[in-house]
Coordinates of C-alpha atoms in Angstrom, one line a residue:
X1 CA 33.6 -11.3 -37.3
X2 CA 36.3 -13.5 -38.6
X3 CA 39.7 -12.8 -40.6
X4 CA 40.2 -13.9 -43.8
X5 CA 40.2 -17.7 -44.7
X6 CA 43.4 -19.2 -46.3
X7 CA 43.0 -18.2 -49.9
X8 CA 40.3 -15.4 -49.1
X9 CA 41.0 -12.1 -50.7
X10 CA 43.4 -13.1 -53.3
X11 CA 43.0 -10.5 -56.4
X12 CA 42.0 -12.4 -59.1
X13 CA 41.7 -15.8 -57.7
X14 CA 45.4 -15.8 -57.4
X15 CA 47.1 -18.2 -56.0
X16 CA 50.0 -18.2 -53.5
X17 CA 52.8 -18.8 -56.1
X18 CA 51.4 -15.5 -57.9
X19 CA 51.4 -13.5 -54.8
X20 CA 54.9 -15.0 -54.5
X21 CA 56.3 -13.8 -57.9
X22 CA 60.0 -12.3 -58.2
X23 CA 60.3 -8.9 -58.0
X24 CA 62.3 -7.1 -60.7
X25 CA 64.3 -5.2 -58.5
X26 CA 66.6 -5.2 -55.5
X27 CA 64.4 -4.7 -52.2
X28 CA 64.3 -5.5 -48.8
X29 CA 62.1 -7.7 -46.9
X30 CA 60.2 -5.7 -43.7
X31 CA 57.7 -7.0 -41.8
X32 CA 54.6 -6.1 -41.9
X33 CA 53.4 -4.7 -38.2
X34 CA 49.5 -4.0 -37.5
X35 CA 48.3 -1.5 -35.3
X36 CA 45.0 -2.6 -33.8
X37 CA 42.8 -1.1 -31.3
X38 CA 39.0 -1.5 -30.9
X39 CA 38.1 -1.7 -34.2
X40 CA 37.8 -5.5 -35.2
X41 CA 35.8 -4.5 -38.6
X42 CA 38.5 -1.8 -39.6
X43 CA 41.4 -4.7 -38.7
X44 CA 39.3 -7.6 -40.9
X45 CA 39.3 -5.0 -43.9
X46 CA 43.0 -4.3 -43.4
X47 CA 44.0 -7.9 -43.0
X48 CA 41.5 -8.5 -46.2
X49 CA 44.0 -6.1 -48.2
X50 CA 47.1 -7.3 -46.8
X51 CA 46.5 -10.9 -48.0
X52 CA 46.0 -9.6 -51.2
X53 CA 49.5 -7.9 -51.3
X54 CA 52.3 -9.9 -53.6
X55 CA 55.5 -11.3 -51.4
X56 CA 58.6 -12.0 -52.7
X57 CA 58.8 -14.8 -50.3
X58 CA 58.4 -15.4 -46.9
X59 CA 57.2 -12.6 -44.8
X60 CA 56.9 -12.0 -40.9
X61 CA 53.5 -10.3 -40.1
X62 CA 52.8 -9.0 -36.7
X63 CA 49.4 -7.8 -35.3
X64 CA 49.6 -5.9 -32.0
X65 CA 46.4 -5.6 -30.2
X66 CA 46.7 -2.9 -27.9
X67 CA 44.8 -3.0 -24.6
X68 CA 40.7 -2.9 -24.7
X69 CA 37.7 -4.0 -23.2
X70 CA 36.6 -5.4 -26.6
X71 CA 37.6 -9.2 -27.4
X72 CA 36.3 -9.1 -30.8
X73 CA 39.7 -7.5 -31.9
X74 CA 41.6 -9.7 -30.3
X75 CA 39.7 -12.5 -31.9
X76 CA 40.0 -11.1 -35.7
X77 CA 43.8 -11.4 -35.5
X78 CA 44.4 -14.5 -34.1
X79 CA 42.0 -16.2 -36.8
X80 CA 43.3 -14.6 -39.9
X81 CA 45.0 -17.0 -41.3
X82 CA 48.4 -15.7 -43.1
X83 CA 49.5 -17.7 -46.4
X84 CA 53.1 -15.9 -46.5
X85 CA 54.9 -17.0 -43.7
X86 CA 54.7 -16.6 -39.7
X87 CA 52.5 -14.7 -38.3
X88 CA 52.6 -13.3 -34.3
X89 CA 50.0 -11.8 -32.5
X90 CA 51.2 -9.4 -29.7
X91 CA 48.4 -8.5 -27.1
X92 CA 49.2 -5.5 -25.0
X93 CA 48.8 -5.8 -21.1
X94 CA 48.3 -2.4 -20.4
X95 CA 46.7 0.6 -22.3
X96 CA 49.0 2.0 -24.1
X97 CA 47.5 4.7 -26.3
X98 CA 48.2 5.5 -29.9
X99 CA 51.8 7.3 -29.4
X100 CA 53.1 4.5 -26.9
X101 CA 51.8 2.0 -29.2
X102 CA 53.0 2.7 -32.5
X103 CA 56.5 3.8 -30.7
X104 CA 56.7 0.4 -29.8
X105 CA 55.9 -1.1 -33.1
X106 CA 58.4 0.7 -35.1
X107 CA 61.0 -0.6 -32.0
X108 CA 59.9 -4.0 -33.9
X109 CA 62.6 -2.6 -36.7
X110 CA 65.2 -3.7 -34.1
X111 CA 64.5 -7.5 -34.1
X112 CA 63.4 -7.3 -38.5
X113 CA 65.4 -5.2 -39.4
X114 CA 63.0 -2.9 -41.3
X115 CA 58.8 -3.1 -41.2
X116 CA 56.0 -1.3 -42.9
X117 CA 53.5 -0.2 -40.2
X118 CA 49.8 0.1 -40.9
X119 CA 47.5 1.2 -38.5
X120 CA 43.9 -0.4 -38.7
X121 CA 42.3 2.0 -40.5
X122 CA 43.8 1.6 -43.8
X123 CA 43.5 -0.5 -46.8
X124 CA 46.4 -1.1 -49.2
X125 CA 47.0 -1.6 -52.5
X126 CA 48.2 -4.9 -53.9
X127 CA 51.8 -3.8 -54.9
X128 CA 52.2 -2.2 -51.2
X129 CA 55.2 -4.3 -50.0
X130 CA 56.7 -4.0 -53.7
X131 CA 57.1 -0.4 -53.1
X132 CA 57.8 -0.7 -49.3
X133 CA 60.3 -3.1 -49.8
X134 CA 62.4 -1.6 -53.2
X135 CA 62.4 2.1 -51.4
X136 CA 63.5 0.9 -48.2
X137 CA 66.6 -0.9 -50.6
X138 CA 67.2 2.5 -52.4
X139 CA 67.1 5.1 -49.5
X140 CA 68.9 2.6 -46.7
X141 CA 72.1 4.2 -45.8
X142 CA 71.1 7.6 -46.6
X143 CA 71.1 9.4 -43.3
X144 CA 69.1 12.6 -44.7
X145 CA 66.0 10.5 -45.3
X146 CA 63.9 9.7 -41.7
X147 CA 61.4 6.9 -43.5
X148 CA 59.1 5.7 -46.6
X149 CA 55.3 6.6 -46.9
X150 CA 52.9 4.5 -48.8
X151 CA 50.2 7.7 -48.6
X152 CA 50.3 10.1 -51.5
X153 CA 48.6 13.3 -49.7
X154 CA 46.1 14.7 -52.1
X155 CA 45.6 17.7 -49.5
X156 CA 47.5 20.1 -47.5
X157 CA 46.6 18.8 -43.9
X158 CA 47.4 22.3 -42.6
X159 CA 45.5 24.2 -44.8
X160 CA 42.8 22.0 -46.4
X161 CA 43.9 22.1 -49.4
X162 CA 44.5 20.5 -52.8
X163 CA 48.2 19.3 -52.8
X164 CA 49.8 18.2 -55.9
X165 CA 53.8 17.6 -55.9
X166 CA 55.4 19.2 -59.0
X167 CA 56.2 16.4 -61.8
X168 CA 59.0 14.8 -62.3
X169 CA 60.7 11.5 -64.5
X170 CA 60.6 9.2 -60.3
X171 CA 57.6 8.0 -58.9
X172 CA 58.3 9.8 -55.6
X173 CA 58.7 13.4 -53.7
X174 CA 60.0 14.4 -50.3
X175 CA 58.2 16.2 -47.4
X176 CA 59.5 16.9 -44.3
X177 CA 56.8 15.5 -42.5
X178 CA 56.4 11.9 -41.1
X179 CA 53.6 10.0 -42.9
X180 CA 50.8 7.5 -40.1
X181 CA 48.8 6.6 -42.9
X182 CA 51.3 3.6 -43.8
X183 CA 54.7 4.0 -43.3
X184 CA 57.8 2.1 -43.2
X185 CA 61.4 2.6 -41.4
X186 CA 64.6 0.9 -41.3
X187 CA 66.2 0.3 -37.9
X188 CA 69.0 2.7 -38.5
X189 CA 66.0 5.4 -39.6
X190 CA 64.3 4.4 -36.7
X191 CA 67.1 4.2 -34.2
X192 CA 67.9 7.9 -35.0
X193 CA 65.1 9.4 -34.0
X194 CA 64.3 7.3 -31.0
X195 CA 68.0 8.2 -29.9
X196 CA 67.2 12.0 -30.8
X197 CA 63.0 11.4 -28.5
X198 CA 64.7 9.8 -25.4
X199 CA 65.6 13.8 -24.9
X200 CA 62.9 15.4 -26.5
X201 CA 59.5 13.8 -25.6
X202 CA 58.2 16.7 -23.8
X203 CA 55.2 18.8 -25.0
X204 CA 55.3 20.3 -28.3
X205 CA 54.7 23.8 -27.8
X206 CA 54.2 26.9 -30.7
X207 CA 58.0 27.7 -29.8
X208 CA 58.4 24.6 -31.7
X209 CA 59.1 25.4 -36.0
X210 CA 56.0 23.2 -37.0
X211 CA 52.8 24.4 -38.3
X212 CA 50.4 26.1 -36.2
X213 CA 47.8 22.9 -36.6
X214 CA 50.2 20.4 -36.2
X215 CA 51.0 22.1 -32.7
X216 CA 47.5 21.7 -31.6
X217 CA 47.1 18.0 -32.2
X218 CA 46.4 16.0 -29.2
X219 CA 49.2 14.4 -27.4
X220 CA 48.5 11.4 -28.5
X221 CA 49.9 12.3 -31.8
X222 CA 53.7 10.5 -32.0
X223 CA 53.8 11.9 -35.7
X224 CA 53.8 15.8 -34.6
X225 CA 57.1 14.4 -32.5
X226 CA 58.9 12.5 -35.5
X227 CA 58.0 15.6 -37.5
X228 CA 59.9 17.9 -34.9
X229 CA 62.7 15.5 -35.7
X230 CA 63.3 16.2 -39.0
X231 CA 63.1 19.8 -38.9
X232 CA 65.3 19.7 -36.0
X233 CA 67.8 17.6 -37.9
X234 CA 66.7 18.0 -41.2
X235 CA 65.4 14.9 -42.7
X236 CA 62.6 14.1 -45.2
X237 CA 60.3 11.1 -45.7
X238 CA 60.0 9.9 -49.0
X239 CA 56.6 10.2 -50.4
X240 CA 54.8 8.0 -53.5
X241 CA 52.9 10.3 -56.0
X242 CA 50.6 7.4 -56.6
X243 CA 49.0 6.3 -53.3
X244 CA 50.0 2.6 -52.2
X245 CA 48.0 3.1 -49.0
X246 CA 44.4 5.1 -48.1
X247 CA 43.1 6.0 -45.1
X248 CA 39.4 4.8 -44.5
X249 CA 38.5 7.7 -42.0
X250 CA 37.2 5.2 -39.7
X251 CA 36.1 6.6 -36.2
X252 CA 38.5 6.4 -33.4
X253 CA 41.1 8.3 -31.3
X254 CA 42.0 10.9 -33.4
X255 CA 38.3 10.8 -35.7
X256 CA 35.2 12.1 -33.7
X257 CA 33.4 10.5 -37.0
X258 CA 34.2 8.9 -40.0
X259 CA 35.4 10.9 -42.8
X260 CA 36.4 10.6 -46.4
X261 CA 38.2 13.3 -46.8
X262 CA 41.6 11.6 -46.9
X263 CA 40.7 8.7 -49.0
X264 CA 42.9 8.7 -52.4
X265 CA 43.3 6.3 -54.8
X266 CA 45.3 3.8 -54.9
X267 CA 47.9 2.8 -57.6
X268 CA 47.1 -1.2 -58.4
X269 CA 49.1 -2.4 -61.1
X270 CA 53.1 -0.8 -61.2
X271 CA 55.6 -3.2 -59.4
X272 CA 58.8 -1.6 -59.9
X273 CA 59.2 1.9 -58.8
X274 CA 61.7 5.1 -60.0
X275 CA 63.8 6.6 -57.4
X276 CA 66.0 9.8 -57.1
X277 CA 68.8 11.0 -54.2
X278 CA 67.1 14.1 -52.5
X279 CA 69.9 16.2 -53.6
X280 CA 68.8 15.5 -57.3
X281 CA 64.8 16.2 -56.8
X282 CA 63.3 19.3 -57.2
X283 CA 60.1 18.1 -55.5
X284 CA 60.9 19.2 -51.9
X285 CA 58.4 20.1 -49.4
X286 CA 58.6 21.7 -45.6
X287 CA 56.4 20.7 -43.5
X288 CA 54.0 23.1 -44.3
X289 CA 53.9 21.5 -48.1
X290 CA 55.9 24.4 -49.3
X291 CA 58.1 23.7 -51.7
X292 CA 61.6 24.6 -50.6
X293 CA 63.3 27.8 -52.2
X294 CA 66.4 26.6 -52.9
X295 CA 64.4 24.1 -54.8
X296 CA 62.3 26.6 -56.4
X297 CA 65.6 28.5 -57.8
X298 CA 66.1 26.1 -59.9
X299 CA 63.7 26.2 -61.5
X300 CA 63.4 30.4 -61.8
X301 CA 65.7 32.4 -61.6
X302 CA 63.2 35.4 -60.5
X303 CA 63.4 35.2 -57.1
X304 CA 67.7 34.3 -56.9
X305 CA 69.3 36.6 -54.8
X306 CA 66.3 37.4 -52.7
X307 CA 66.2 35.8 -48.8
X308 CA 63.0 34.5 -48.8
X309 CA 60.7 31.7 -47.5
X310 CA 57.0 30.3 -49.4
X311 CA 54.5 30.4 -47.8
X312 CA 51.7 30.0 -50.7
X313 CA 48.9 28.4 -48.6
X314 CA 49.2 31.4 -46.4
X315 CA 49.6 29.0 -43.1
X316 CA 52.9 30.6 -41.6
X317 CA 53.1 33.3 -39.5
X318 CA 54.8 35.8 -40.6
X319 CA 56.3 37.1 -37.3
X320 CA 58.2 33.1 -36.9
X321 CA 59.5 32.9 -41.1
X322 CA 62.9 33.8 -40.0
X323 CA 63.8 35.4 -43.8
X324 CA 63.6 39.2 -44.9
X325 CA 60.9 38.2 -47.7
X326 CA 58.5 35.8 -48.1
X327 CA 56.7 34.6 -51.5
X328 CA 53.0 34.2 -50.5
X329 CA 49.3 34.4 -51.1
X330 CA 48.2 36.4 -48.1
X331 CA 47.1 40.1 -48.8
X332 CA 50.7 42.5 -48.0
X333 CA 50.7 46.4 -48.3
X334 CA 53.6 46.4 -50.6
X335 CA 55.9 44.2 -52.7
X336 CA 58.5 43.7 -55.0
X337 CA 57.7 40.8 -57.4
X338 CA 54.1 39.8 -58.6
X339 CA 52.3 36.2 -60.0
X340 CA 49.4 35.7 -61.1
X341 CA 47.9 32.3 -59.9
X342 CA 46.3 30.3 -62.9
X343 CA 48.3 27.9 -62.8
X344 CA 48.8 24.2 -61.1
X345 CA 50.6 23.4 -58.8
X346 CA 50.6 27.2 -57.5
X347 CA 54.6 27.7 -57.9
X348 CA 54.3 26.7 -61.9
X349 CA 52.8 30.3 -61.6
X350 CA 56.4 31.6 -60.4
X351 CA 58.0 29.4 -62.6
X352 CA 56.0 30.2 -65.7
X353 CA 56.7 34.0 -64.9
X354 CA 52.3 34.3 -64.9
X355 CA 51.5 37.9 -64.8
X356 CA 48.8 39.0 -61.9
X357 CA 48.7 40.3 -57.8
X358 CA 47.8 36.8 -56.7
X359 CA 51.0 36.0 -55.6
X360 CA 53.1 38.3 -53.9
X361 CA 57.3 38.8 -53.0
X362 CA 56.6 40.9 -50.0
X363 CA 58.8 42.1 -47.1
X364 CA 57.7 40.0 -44.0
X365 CA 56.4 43.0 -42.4
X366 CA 54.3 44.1 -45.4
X367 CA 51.9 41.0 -45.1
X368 CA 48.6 42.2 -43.6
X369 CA 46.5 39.3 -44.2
X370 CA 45.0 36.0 -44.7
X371 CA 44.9 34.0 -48.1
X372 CA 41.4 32.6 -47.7
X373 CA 39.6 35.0 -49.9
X374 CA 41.0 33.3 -52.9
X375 CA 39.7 29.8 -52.4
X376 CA 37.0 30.5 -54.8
X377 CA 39.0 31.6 -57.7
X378 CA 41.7 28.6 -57.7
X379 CA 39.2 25.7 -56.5
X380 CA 36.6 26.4 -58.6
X381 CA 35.6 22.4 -59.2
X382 CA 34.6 22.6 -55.5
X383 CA 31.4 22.7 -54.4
X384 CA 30.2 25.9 -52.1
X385 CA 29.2 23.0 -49.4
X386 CA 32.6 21.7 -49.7
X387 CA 34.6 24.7 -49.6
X388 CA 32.3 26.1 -46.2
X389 CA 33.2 22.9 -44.8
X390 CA 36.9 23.1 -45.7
X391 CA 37.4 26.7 -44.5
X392 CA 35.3 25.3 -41.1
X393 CA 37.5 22.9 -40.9
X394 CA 40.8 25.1 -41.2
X395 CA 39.3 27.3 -38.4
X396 CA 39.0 24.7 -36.2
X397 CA 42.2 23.4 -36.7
X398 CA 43.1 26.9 -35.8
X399 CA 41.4 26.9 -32.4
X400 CA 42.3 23.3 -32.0
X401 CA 39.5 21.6 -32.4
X402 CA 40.4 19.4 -35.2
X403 CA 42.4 16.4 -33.9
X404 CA 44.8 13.3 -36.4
X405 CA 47.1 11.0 -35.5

């Protein structure tokens, strides 16, 4: 298998100068780092969808191979022939595993500057480096935000579950967990948190305030340690709401088989993007995908002078919430303020003031169980097959048996 030829995989028939068109607004210029590993099919279909990207001019790509007994890898990056300026192809001595690997492509920000990283498994959308490049511009300098995602999550990772970001006027939300299904970092973002792992790069352990799941992801995994960073320091990543990345679900370290289950659309056509400070977005997540309470007060004032945390996917433990009440879906033996859940996203209900016992205000040691029996009722487009696989699927992740980057 061979990469791309020059002029291969332009949308359209385009030609360089179109790829090359100005930009309408102010935005940095990363490079573009590939993480490749024994997949030469899954690199040829990324490459394929990064020469389709439009460049504001000259761009540095980098493909690092990381050590493997396949050559054909090797092989697919140094043939693909890049129309957008220089092009390096790092092979890797040693074996250096996922974590090692990608830690030492996002030291690359050093020598750029900034760089979008995409790991081999994903295919992006034309207008990837538009967004990359004007959100890096807009968030640079602002020390509470740890890095840009080109993924829009479609599903609670912890839970299985349908995610959808409340709405707002900016094509973006935060979450305070790291993204690895495209991502991009500044050196400054990325400086802080190597300075903050060269002390911290031991095991991550259920002491650790990080979703259950996330805790039991192999260790392998160098996203459950940048997402430790930001809740120890408390920084967010800035998520798209349209989807300039998707992840293939190809089989590898972290994907016993292929899935679908995280493929998303992706958004095409916009070139200039709407951004907001943190401060001034209501769409705030932890990173259990819970929106944050201070962020839900104010939108409701039914729930102000209560000291409480969210929990409506019914994925924290109770015993570790660290607030006297907790807003939740789990089943509790008493409460003091009641939703119903018709609603979507499932805090419109609180906001909306929705009558029902679906959702509960609870004293923390009220709750007496899981949230699982409601799947039905708010999922109902899901198939029966799909939601026994889903729930599976949460179990395992449970007994840690699931495994992601």
């Amino acid at each position: 298998m061979t990469g791309p030829r020059r002029g291969e995989g332009e949308a359209g028939g385009r030609r360089r100068g179109d790829n090359s068109a100005a930009l309408p607004l102010p935005q940095d210029r990363p490079a573009v780092v590939i993480v490749a590993h024994a997949r030469p099919r899954s690199l040829a279909r990324l490459l394929s969808s990064v020469a389709r990207g439009r460049y504001p001019g000259a761009v540095k790509l980098v493909v690092s191979v990381d050590k493997s007994d396949d050559p054909e890898v090797l092989r697919v990056a140094e043939e693909f022939v890049w129309a957008f300026g220089d092009k390096e192809v790092i092979r890797r001595p040693e074996r250096l595993g996922l974590r090692r690997h990608v830690l030492s492509c996002g030291d690359l920000s050093r020598e750029h500057g900034s760089v979008v990283v995409l790991e081999d498994d994903l295919y992006v959308s034309p207008e990837f480096y538009a967004y990359a490049g004007q959100a890096l511009a807009f968030y640079r300098g602002r020390s509470e935000i740890a890095g840009i995602s080109l993924y829009a999550h479609h599903l609670n990772v912890h839970a299985r579950l349908r995610f959808e970001p409340l709405p707002d006027e900016s094509d973006v939300f935060f979450l305070q967990m790291a993204s690895s299904w495209g991502q991009a970092w500044t050196w400054e973002q990325w400086r802080g948190f190597r300075d903050w792992y060269g002390g911290h790069d031991g095991p991550v352990t259920a002491e650790d305030n990080l979703p259950d799941a996330m805790v039991g992801w192999p260790d392998s995994s160098w996203l459950k340690y940048y997402t430790k960073y930001m809740v120890a320091t408390g920084n967010y990543f800035v998520y798209p709401r349209e989807s300039l990345s998707t992840n293939c679900g190809d089989r590898g370290v972290h994907h016993r088989s292929g899935t679908t289950l995280f493929q998303v659309p992706l958004q095409l056509f916009k070139s200039s993007f709407r951004f907001k400070p943190l401060a001034d977005s209501a769409a705030v997540y932890d990173a259990w995908f819970e929106l944050l309470p201070s962020r839900l007060d104010r939108l409701t004032d039914s729930l102000k002078g209560y000291d409480y945390s969210v929990d409506l996917y019914g994925t924290k433990a109770p015993g570790r919430l660290g607030t006297a009440h907790v807003l939740t879906s789990r089943r509790c033996r008493s409460h003091v303020r009641s939703f119903g859940r018709t609603m979507r996203p499932p805090e419109m209900n609180v906001i909306a003031g929705v009558p029902g016992q679906d959702i509960l205000l609870s004293a923390v040691g009220e709750v007496v169980g899981a949230a699982d029996g409601q799947l039905p009722q708010f999922y109902p487009e899901l198939s029966s097959r799909r939601l026994l696989a889903m729930v599976r699927a949460r179990l395992a992740g449970r007994l840690g048996l699931t495994k992601r980057t």
